[in-house]
């Protein structure tokens, strides 16, 4: 029964993988919280069995569940649970790139861990250490997403982190110029959707902040 429950969660969250996470309704938040609570009652032995099933082929499905649970926890402000799930998902994926159909969720494990490091600073270490960790996670995510021409969020988030340090500010400028050029070309060719339009505004703001810091 617990094994079947894992499969049911996989099916349910695959159906929600394109949901608007930043605009969750109260009902959707309740579903996400309930799914995480239920998932955490499944014994580790059951999950370990899935990791070895089909010669290890099923591990990517389990990793995607951890990724989706981590993202939903992030957007319901359960940051501790988000980190637990995202780190577990990333560990299951491993250091090598996952197969093409799993590369996006693998990248977004790193993306959201980068967001956590950027936005929730550890009290027992310098902020530079947080930013360095955020940079590493976001660089991993950006590298895995570089073949997706429609992906702008991760490179812009990486540029934001780079812009906070004088030592990496020029790298941020280069990253931003690339994103602004791509978004501008897309706007001229086919137009931008609401999210892309907002990202172009964000990119221009970050670029303006860098120019201001450089007294230009």
Short mmCIF file of C-alpha atoms in Angstrom, two decimals:
data_model
loop_
_atom_site.label_atom_id
_atom_site.label_comp_id
_atom_site.label_asym_id
_atom_site.label_seq_id
_atom_site.Cartn_x
_atom_site.Cartn_y
_atom_site.Cartn_z
CA UNK A 1 0.00 0.00 0.00
CA UNK A 2 2.80 2.42 0.83
CA UNK A 3 4.50 1.56 -2.44
CA UNK A 4 1.28 2.30 -4.34
CA UNK A 5 0.95 5.54 -2.43
CA UNK A 6 4.35 6.68 -3.69
CA UNK A 7 3.22 5.96 -7.25
CA UNK A 8 -0.01 7.88 -6.69
CA UNK A 9 1.98 10.88 -5.44
CA UNK A 10 4.18 10.72 -8.53
CA UNK A 11 1.11 10.79 -10.78
CA UNK A 12 -0.54 13.59 -8.80
CA UNK A 13 2.49 15.86 -8.74
CA UNK A 14 3.36 15.24 -12.37
CA UNK A 15 -0.08 16.65 -13.13
CA UNK A 16 0.81 19.77 -11.09
CA UNK A 17 4.35 20.20 -12.39
CA UNK A 18 3.33 23.20 -14.51
CA UNK A 19 1.14 24.83 -11.89
CA UNK A 20 1.59 28.52 -11.07
CA UNK A 21 3.59 28.06 -7.88
CA UNK A 22 3.71 31.76 -7.08
CA UNK A 23 -0.09 32.00 -7.23
CA UNK A 24 -1.22 28.94 -5.27
CA UNK A 25 -4.79 29.04 -4.02
CA UNK A 26 -5.58 28.14 -0.42
CA UNK A 27 -6.88 24.79 -1.64
CA UNK A 28 -3.70 24.08 -3.61
CA UNK A 29 -1.56 24.99 -0.61
CA UNK A 30 -3.57 22.57 1.51
CA UNK A 31 -3.10 19.79 -1.06
CA UNK A 32 0.65 20.44 -1.18
CA UNK A 33 0.96 20.42 2.61
CA UNK A 34 -1.11 17.25 2.90
CA UNK A 35 0.97 15.50 0.25
CA UNK A 36 4.22 16.36 2.05
CA UNK A 37 2.83 15.21 5.41
CA UNK A 38 1.64 11.93 3.90
CA UNK A 39 4.89 11.34 2.04
CA UNK A 40 6.93 11.76 5.21
CA UNK A 41 5.03 8.85 6.84
CA UNK A 42 6.40 6.41 4.25
CA UNK A 43 9.22 4.34 5.80
CA UNK A 44 12.68 4.91 4.37
CA UNK A 45 12.93 1.20 3.60
CA UNK A 46 10.09 1.52 1.09
CA UNK A 47 11.77 4.48 -0.61
CA UNK A 48 15.10 2.64 -0.67
CA UNK A 49 13.39 -0.26 -2.44
CA UNK A 50 12.17 2.09 -5.17
CA UNK A 51 15.71 3.41 -5.64
CA UNK A 52 16.90 -0.05 -6.68
CA UNK A 53 13.83 -1.01 -8.73
CA UNK A 54 14.26 -1.57 -12.48
CA UNK A 55 18.00 -1.58 -12.06
CA UNK A 56 17.85 1.90 -10.54
CA UNK A 57 15.70 3.34 -13.34
CA UNK A 58 12.90 4.29 -10.97
CA UNK A 59 15.15 6.55 -8.91
CA UNK A 60 14.56 9.46 -11.27
CA UNK A 61 10.81 9.28 -10.64
CA UNK A 62 11.41 9.34 -6.91
CA UNK A 63 13.85 12.23 -7.28
CA UNK A 64 11.21 14.19 -9.20
CA UNK A 65 8.77 13.65 -6.33
CA UNK A 66 11.31 15.11 -3.91
CA UNK A 67 11.83 18.06 -6.26
CA UNK A 68 8.11 18.81 -6.55
CA UNK A 69 7.53 18.41 -2.82
CA UNK A 70 10.51 20.70 -2.17
CA UNK A 71 9.18 23.40 -4.50
CA UNK A 72 5.70 23.21 -3.00
CA UNK A 73 7.17 23.45 0.51
CA UNK A 74 9.21 26.48 -0.58
CA UNK A 75 6.10 28.28 -1.78
CA UNK A 76 4.13 27.39 1.35
CA UNK A 77 6.98 28.90 3.43
CA UNK A 78 8.13 25.59 4.93
CA UNK A 79 11.78 26.29 4.15
CA UNK A 80 13.22 23.49 6.32
CA UNK A 81 11.08 20.90 4.52
CA UNK A 82 11.98 22.47 1.18
CA UNK A 83 15.70 22.06 1.87
CA UNK A 84 15.26 18.46 3.07
CA UNK A 85 13.35 17.44 -0.04
CA UNK A 86 15.46 19.34 -2.55
CA UNK A 87 18.75 18.08 -1.11
CA UNK A 88 17.43 14.51 -1.07
CA UNK A 89 16.24 14.85 -4.67
CA UNK A 90 19.59 16.25 -5.77
CA UNK A 91 21.44 13.44 -4.01
CA UNK A 92 19.32 10.84 -5.81
CA UNK A 93 19.90 12.50 -9.19
CA UNK A 94 23.63 12.47 -8.52
CA UNK A 95 26.36 14.71 -9.87
CA UNK A 96 26.01 13.56 -13.49
CA UNK A 97 23.32 15.03 -15.73
CA UNK A 98 20.07 13.08 -15.62
CA UNK A 99 18.44 11.82 -18.83
CA UNK A 100 16.89 14.59 -20.93
CA UNK A 101 13.36 14.06 -19.62
CA UNK A 102 14.59 14.48 -16.03
CA UNK A 103 17.11 17.26 -16.58
CA UNK A 104 14.62 20.07 -15.86
CA UNK A 105 13.58 18.84 -12.38
CA UNK A 106 17.22 18.04 -11.58
CA UNK A 107 18.17 21.62 -12.47
CA UNK A 108 15.36 23.06 -10.39
CA UNK A 109 16.49 21.17 -7.29
CA UNK A 110 19.64 23.28 -7.59
CA UNK A 111 17.72 26.42 -8.55
CA UNK A 112 15.53 26.39 -5.44
CA UNK A 113 18.39 25.46 -3.13
CA UNK A 114 20.12 28.52 -4.57
CA UNK A 115 17.06 30.63 -3.75
CA UNK A 116 17.09 29.36 -0.17
CA UNK A 117 20.78 30.22 0.22
CA UNK A 118 20.15 33.67 -1.30
CA UNK A 119 17.10 34.55 0.78
CA UNK A 120 17.59 32.77 4.13
CA UNK A 121 21.05 33.48 5.53
CA UNK A 122 22.60 31.23 8.16
CA UNK A 123 23.20 33.08 11.41
CA UNK A 124 26.38 31.13 12.12
CA UNK A 125 28.31 32.01 8.97
CA UNK A 126 29.12 35.13 6.92
CA UNK A 127 26.70 36.25 4.23
CA UNK A 128 29.47 35.77 1.65
CA UNK A 129 29.37 32.04 2.39
CA UNK A 130 25.64 31.98 1.73
CA UNK A 131 26.06 33.84 -1.53
CA UNK A 132 28.88 31.52 -2.64
CA UNK A 133 26.68 28.51 -1.98
CA UNK A 134 23.79 30.14 -3.83
CA UNK A 135 26.10 30.87 -6.76
CA UNK A 136 27.23 27.23 -6.97
CA UNK A 137 23.67 25.90 -6.97
CA UNK A 138 22.49 28.42 -9.56
CA UNK A 139 25.50 27.81 -11.82
CA UNK A 140 24.71 24.08 -11.77
CA UNK A 141 21.08 24.81 -12.65
CA UNK A 142 21.96 27.30 -15.39
CA UNK A 143 24.40 24.87 -16.98
CA UNK A 144 21.77 22.15 -17.15
CA UNK A 145 19.18 24.54 -18.57
CA UNK A 146 21.38 26.25 -21.15
CA UNK A 147 19.83 24.32 -24.05
CA UNK A 148 16.34 25.61 -23.15
CA UNK A 149 16.08 28.84 -25.10
CA UNK A 150 12.93 29.89 -23.21
CA UNK A 151 14.59 29.66 -19.77
CA UNK A 152 15.46 33.07 -18.34
CA UNK A 153 14.65 32.83 -14.62
CA UNK A 154 17.73 30.89 -13.50
CA UNK A 155 20.31 33.00 -15.40
CA UNK A 156 18.73 36.19 -14.03
CA UNK A 157 18.71 34.85 -10.48
CA UNK A 158 22.36 33.88 -10.88
CA UNK A 159 23.12 37.38 -12.19
CA UNK A 160 21.41 38.88 -9.13
CA UNK A 161 23.62 36.84 -6.80
CA UNK A 162 26.74 37.76 -8.77
CA UNK A 163 25.80 41.44 -8.66
CA UNK A 164 26.01 41.52 -4.84
CA UNK A 165 29.81 41.16 -4.84
CA UNK A 166 32.25 43.62 -6.38
CA UNK A 167 34.46 40.69 -7.42
CA UNK A 168 31.71 39.09 -9.54
CA UNK A 169 29.87 42.20 -10.68
CA UNK A 170 31.33 42.13 -14.20
CA UNK A 171 30.24 38.52 -14.57
CA UNK A 172 26.76 39.64 -13.55
CA UNK A 173 26.83 42.39 -16.19
CA UNK A 174 27.78 39.87 -18.89
CA UNK A 175 25.04 37.50 -17.78
CA UNK A 176 22.49 40.30 -17.83
CA UNK A 177 23.52 41.59 -21.24
CA UNK A 178 23.03 38.10 -22.66
CA UNK A 179 19.58 37.73 -21.08
CA UNK A 180 18.48 41.23 -22.12
CA UNK A 181 19.57 40.58 -25.71
CA UNK A 182 17.73 37.25 -25.83
CA UNK A 183 14.56 38.69 -24.30
CA UNK A 184 14.64 41.73 -26.56
CA UNK A 185 15.06 39.56 -29.66
CA UNK A 186 12.20 37.34 -28.53
CA UNK A 187 10.03 40.41 -27.94
CA UNK A 188 10.67 41.62 -31.49
CA UNK A 189 10.16 38.19 -33.06
CA UNK A 190 7.06 36.87 -31.32
CA UNK A 191 6.34 39.01 -28.26
CA UNK A 192 6.76 38.19 -24.59
CA UNK A 193 4.29 36.56 -22.23
CA UNK A 194 3.58 38.17 -18.86
CA UNK A 195 6.35 36.27 -17.06
CA UNK A 196 8.95 37.04 -19.72
CA UNK A 197 7.95 40.70 -19.74
CA UNK A 198 8.44 40.86 -15.98
CA UNK A 199 11.82 39.13 -16.31
CA UNK A 200 12.96 41.68 -18.89
CA UNK A 201 12.04 44.45 -16.44
CA UNK A 202 13.95 42.65 -13.69
CA UNK A 203 17.01 42.24 -15.94
CA UNK A 204 17.01 45.95 -16.81
CA UNK A 205 16.65 46.90 -13.15
CA UNK A 206 19.58 44.70 -12.14
CA UNK A 207 21.68 46.11 -14.98
CA UNK A 208 20.78 49.64 -13.88
CA UNK A 209 21.77 48.82 -10.30
CA UNK A 210 25.19 47.64 -11.50
CA UNK A 211 25.71 50.83 -13.51
CA UNK A 212 24.71 52.87 -10.46
CA UNK A 213 27.19 51.01 -8.23
CA UNK A 214 29.87 51.64 -10.86
CA UNK A 215 28.92 55.36 -10.81
CA UNK A 216 27.91 55.22 -14.47
#
